[in-house]
JSON list of C-alpha atoms in Angstrom, two decimals:
[
{"chain": "A", "resi": 1, "resn": "LEU", "atom": "CA", "xyz": [64.76, 34.93, -44.07]},
{"chain": "A", "resi": 2, "resn": "LEU", "atom": "CA", "xyz": [64.67, 35.81, -47.68]},
{"chain": "A", "resi": 3, "resn": "TYR", "atom": "CA", "xyz": [62.92, 32.95, -51.02]},
{"chain": "A", "resi": 4, "resn": "GLY", "atom": "CA", "xyz": [65.56, 33.27, -54.36]},
{"chain": "A", "resi": 5, "resn": "ASP", "atom": "CA", "xyz": [63.55, 32.02, -57.91]},
{"chain": "A", "resi": 6, "resn": "PRO", "atom": "CA", "xyz": [66.99, 30.14, -59.39]},
{"chain": "A", "resi": 7, "resn": "ALA", "atom": "CA", "xyz": [65.23, 30.59, -63.10]},
{"chain": "A", "resi": 8, "resn": "THR", "atom": "CA", "xyz": [64.46, 34.41, -62.16]},
{"chain": "A", "resi": 9, "resn": "LEU", "atom": "CA", "xyz": [67.34, 34.80, -59.46]},
{"chain": "A", "resi": 10, "resn": "ALA", "atom": "CA", "xyz": [64.16, 37.01, -58.41]},
{"chain": "A", "resi": 11, "resn": "VAL", "atom": "CA", "xyz": [64.76, 37.15, -54.26]},
{"chain": "A", "resi": 12, "resn": "ARG", "atom": "CA", "xyz": [61.64, 38.71, -51.44]},
{"chain": "A", "resi": 13, "resn": "THR", "atom": "CA", "xyz": [61.69, 39.20, -47.84]},
{"chain": "A", "resi": 14, "resn": "ILE", "atom": "CA", "xyz": [59.48, 36.52, -46.24]},
{"chain": "A", "resi": 15, "resn": "LEU", "atom": "CA", "xyz": [60.28, 37.03, -43.12]},
{"chain": "A", "resi": 16, "resn": "ARG", "atom": "CA", "xyz": [62.34, 39.61, -40.92]},
{"chain": "A", "resi": 17, "resn": "GLU", "atom": "CA", "xyz": [63.82, 40.07, -37.47]},
{"chain": "A", "resi": 18, "resn": "GLN", "atom": "CA", "xyz": [65.51, 42.98, -35.66]},
{"chain": "A", "resi": 19, "resn": "THR", "atom": "CA", "xyz": [67.29, 43.06, -32.49]},
{"chain": "A", "resi": 20, "resn": "PRO", "atom": "CA", "xyz": [69.53, 46.47, -30.93]},
{"chain": "A", "resi": 21, "resn": "ALA", "atom": "CA", "xyz": [71.48, 43.62, -28.50]},
{"chain": "A", "resi": 22, "resn": "TRP", "atom": "CA", "xyz": [72.22, 39.58, -30.97]},
{"chain": "A", "resi": 23, "resn": "PHE", "atom": "CA", "xyz": [71.67, 38.09, -34.09]},
{"chain": "A", "resi": 24, "resn": "GLU", "atom": "CA", "xyz": [71.57, 34.36, -34.84]},
{"chain": "A", "resi": 25, "resn": "VAL", "atom": "CA", "xyz": [73.05, 33.21, -37.92]},
{"chain": "A", "resi": 26, "resn": "GLU", "atom": "CA", "xyz": [71.57, 30.07, -39.44]},
{"chain": "A", "resi": 27, "resn": "THR", "atom": "CA", "xyz": [73.85, 27.07, -39.81]},
{"chain": "A", "resi": 28, "resn": "GLY", "atom": "CA", "xyz": [72.96, 24.60, -41.67]},
{"chain": "A", "resi": 29, "resn": "PHE", "atom": "CA", "xyz": [68.43, 23.67, -42.84]},
{"chain": "A", "resi": 30, "resn": "THR", "atom": "CA", "xyz": [68.43, 20.17, -41.63]},
{"chain": "A", "resi": 31, "resn": "ASP", "atom": "CA", "xyz": [70.36, 20.71, -38.21]},
{"chain": "A", "resi": 32, "resn": "LEU", "atom": "CA", "xyz": [66.92, 21.11, -36.32]},
{"chain": "A", "resi": 33, "resn": "THR", "atom": "CA", "xyz": [68.30, 21.15, -32.57]},
{"chain": "A", "resi": 34, "resn": "GLY", "atom": "CA", "xyz": [70.91, 24.59, -33.36]},
{"chain": "A", "resi": 35, "resn": "GLY", "atom": "CA", "xyz": [68.57, 25.99, -36.33]},
{"chain": "A", "resi": 36, "resn": "THR", "atom": "CA", "xyz": [66.83, 28.72, -36.76]},
{"chain": "A", "resi": 37, "resn": "LEU", "atom": "CA", "xyz": [64.08, 26.94, -39.43]},
{"chain": "A", "resi": 38, "resn": "THR", "atom": "CA", "xyz": [62.51, 24.60, -40.21]},
{"chain": "A", "resi": 39, "resn": "PHE", "atom": "CA", "xyz": [60.07, 23.77, -43.68]},
{"chain": "A", "resi": 40, "resn": "LEU", "atom": "CA", "xyz": [57.06, 21.44, -42.79]},
{"chain": "A", "resi": 41, "resn": "ASP", "atom": "CA", "xyz": [57.20, 18.41, -44.52]},
{"chain": "A", "resi": 42, "resn": "SER", "atom": "CA", "xyz": [54.01, 18.69, -46.01]},
{"chain": "A", "resi": 43, "resn": "GLY", "atom": "CA", "xyz": [54.97, 22.32, -47.88]},
{"chain": "A", "resi": 44, "resn": "GLN", "atom": "CA", "xyz": [52.70, 24.71, -46.24]},
{"chain": "A", "resi": 45, "resn": "GLY", "atom": "CA", "xyz": [54.26, 26.68, -43.66]},
{"chain": "A", "resi": 46, "resn": "PHE", "atom": "CA", "xyz": [58.01, 26.86, -41.53]},
{"chain": "A", "resi": 47, "resn": "VAL", "atom": "CA", "xyz": [58.89, 26.52, -36.95]},
{"chain": "A", "resi": 48, "resn": "TRP", "atom": "CA", "xyz": [61.03, 29.75, -37.09]},
{"chain": "A", "resi": 49, "resn": "THR", "atom": "CA", "xyz": [62.77, 29.71, -33.48]},
{"chain": "A", "resi": 50, "resn": "SER", "atom": "CA", "xyz": [63.36, 32.92, -32.35]},
{"chain": "A", "resi": 51, "resn": "GLU", "atom": "CA", "xyz": [64.45, 35.18, -28.78]},
{"chain": "A", "resi": 52, "resn": "ARG", "atom": "CA", "xyz": [61.88, 37.98, -29.76]},
{"chain": "A", "resi": 53, "resn": "ASP", "atom": "CA", "xyz": [59.96, 38.00, -26.13]},
{"chain": "A", "resi": 54, "resn": "GLY", "atom": "CA", "xyz": [63.19, 38.05, -24.51]},
{"chain": "A", "resi": 55, "resn": "TYR", "atom": "CA", "xyz": [63.36, 33.68, -24.19]},
{"chain": "A", "resi": 56, "resn": "ARG", "atom": "CA", "xyz": [63.68, 31.12, -27.28]},
{"chain": "A", "resi": 57, "resn": "HIS", "atom": "CA", "xyz": [60.53, 30.19, -28.48]},
{"chain": "A", "resi": 58, "resn": "LEU", "atom": "CA", "xyz": [59.01, 28.26, -31.55]},
{"chain": "A", "resi": 59, "resn": "TYR", "atom": "CA", "xyz": [56.39, 30.99, -33.73]},
{"chain": "A", "resi": 60, "resn": "LEU", "atom": "CA", "xyz": [54.82, 28.89, -36.78]},
{"chain": "A", "resi": 61, "resn": "TYR", "atom": "CA", "xyz": [54.14, 30.20, -40.12]},
{"chain": "A", "resi": 62, "resn": "ARG", "atom": "CA", "xyz": [52.34, 30.06, -43.58]},
{"chain": "A", "resi": 63, "resn": "ALA", "atom": "CA", "xyz": [55.60, 29.87, -46.17]},
{"chain": "A", "resi": 64, "resn": "ASP", "atom": "CA", "xyz": [54.69, 33.16, -47.66]},
{"chain": "A", "resi": 65, "resn": "GLY", "atom": "CA", "xyz": [55.75, 34.38, -44.25]},
{"chain": "A", "resi": 66, "resn": "THR", "atom": "CA", "xyz": [52.50, 35.00, -42.62]},
{"chain": "A", "resi": 67, "resn": "PHE", "atom": "CA", "xyz": [52.54, 34.35, -39.01]},
{"chain": "A", "resi": 68, "resn": "VAL", "atom": "CA", "xyz": [49.95, 32.23, -37.76]},
{"chain": "A", "resi": 69, "resn": "ARG", "atom": "CA", "xyz": [50.92, 32.09, -33.94]},
{"chain": "A", "resi": 70, "resn": "PRO", "atom": "CA", "xyz": [53.90, 30.84, -31.43]},
{"chain": "A", "resi": 71, "resn": "LEU", "atom": "CA", "xyz": [53.71, 27.12, -30.80]},
{"chain": "A", "resi": 72, "resn": "THR", "atom": "CA", "xyz": [56.03, 27.54, -27.16]},
{"chain": "A", "resi": 73, "resn": "ARG", "atom": "CA", "xyz": [55.88, 30.54, -25.00]},
{"chain": "A", "resi": 74, "resn": "GLY", "atom": "CA", "xyz": [57.24, 30.84, -20.62]},
{"chain": "A", "resi": 75, "resn": "PRO", "atom": "CA", "xyz": [59.58, 32.34, -19.17]},
{"chain": "A", "resi": 76, "resn": "TRP", "atom": "CA", "xyz": [62.35, 30.00, -19.93]},
{"chain": "A", "resi": 77, "resn": "ASP", "atom": "CA", "xyz": [63.78, 28.36, -23.43]},
{"chain": "A", "resi": 78, "resn": "VAL", "atom": "CA", "xyz": [63.51, 25.74, -25.67]},
{"chain": "A", "resi": 79, "resn": "THR", "atom": "CA", "xyz": [66.73, 23.91, -25.84]},
{"chain": "A", "resi": 80, "resn": "GLY", "atom": "CA", "xyz": [66.01, 21.66, -28.74]},
{"chain": "A", "resi": 81, "resn": "PHE", "atom": "CA", "xyz": [63.18, 21.07, -31.39]},
{"chain": "A", "resi": 82, "resn": "LEU", "atom": "CA", "xyz": [62.70, 17.26, -33.24]},
{"chain": "A", "resi": 83, "resn": "GLY", "atom": "CA", "xyz": [60.26, 18.39, -35.39]},
{"chain": "A", "resi": 84, "resn": "ALA", "atom": "CA", "xyz": [56.35, 18.57, -35.78]},
{"chain": "A", "resi": 85, "resn": "ASP", "atom": "CA", "xyz": [53.46, 15.00, -35.95]},
{"chain": "A", "resi": 86, "resn": "GLU", "atom": "CA", "xyz": [51.55, 17.45, -39.08]},
{"chain": "A", "resi": 87, "resn": "ARG", "atom": "CA", "xyz": [48.54, 14.61, -38.47]},
{"chain": "A", "resi": 88, "resn": "ALA", "atom": "CA", "xyz": [48.33, 15.25, -35.40]},
{"chain": "A", "resi": 89, "resn": "GLY", "atom": "CA", "xyz": [48.89, 19.48, -34.97]},
{"chain": "A", "resi": 90, "resn": "THR", "atom": "CA", "xyz": [51.76, 18.78, -32.41]}
]
């Protein structure tokens, strides 16, 4: 995941994932059910979808790319993500 500054054209890496067998292509930043990235309305972070543990799960990051915590875990896949209730913390 790269952040770019359109004024300076500077680009920095925020998040990097690697896997030898699979590569997920982001299809659109507004695709909440199939996309891998959802920015929080507060601008304080984002939810990242990943199969890093062998299952499709959700992970919370700060806006600067700092990992906060997994949001889901277990031997099952998240098949859709409808959003976050930031006030309730869910």
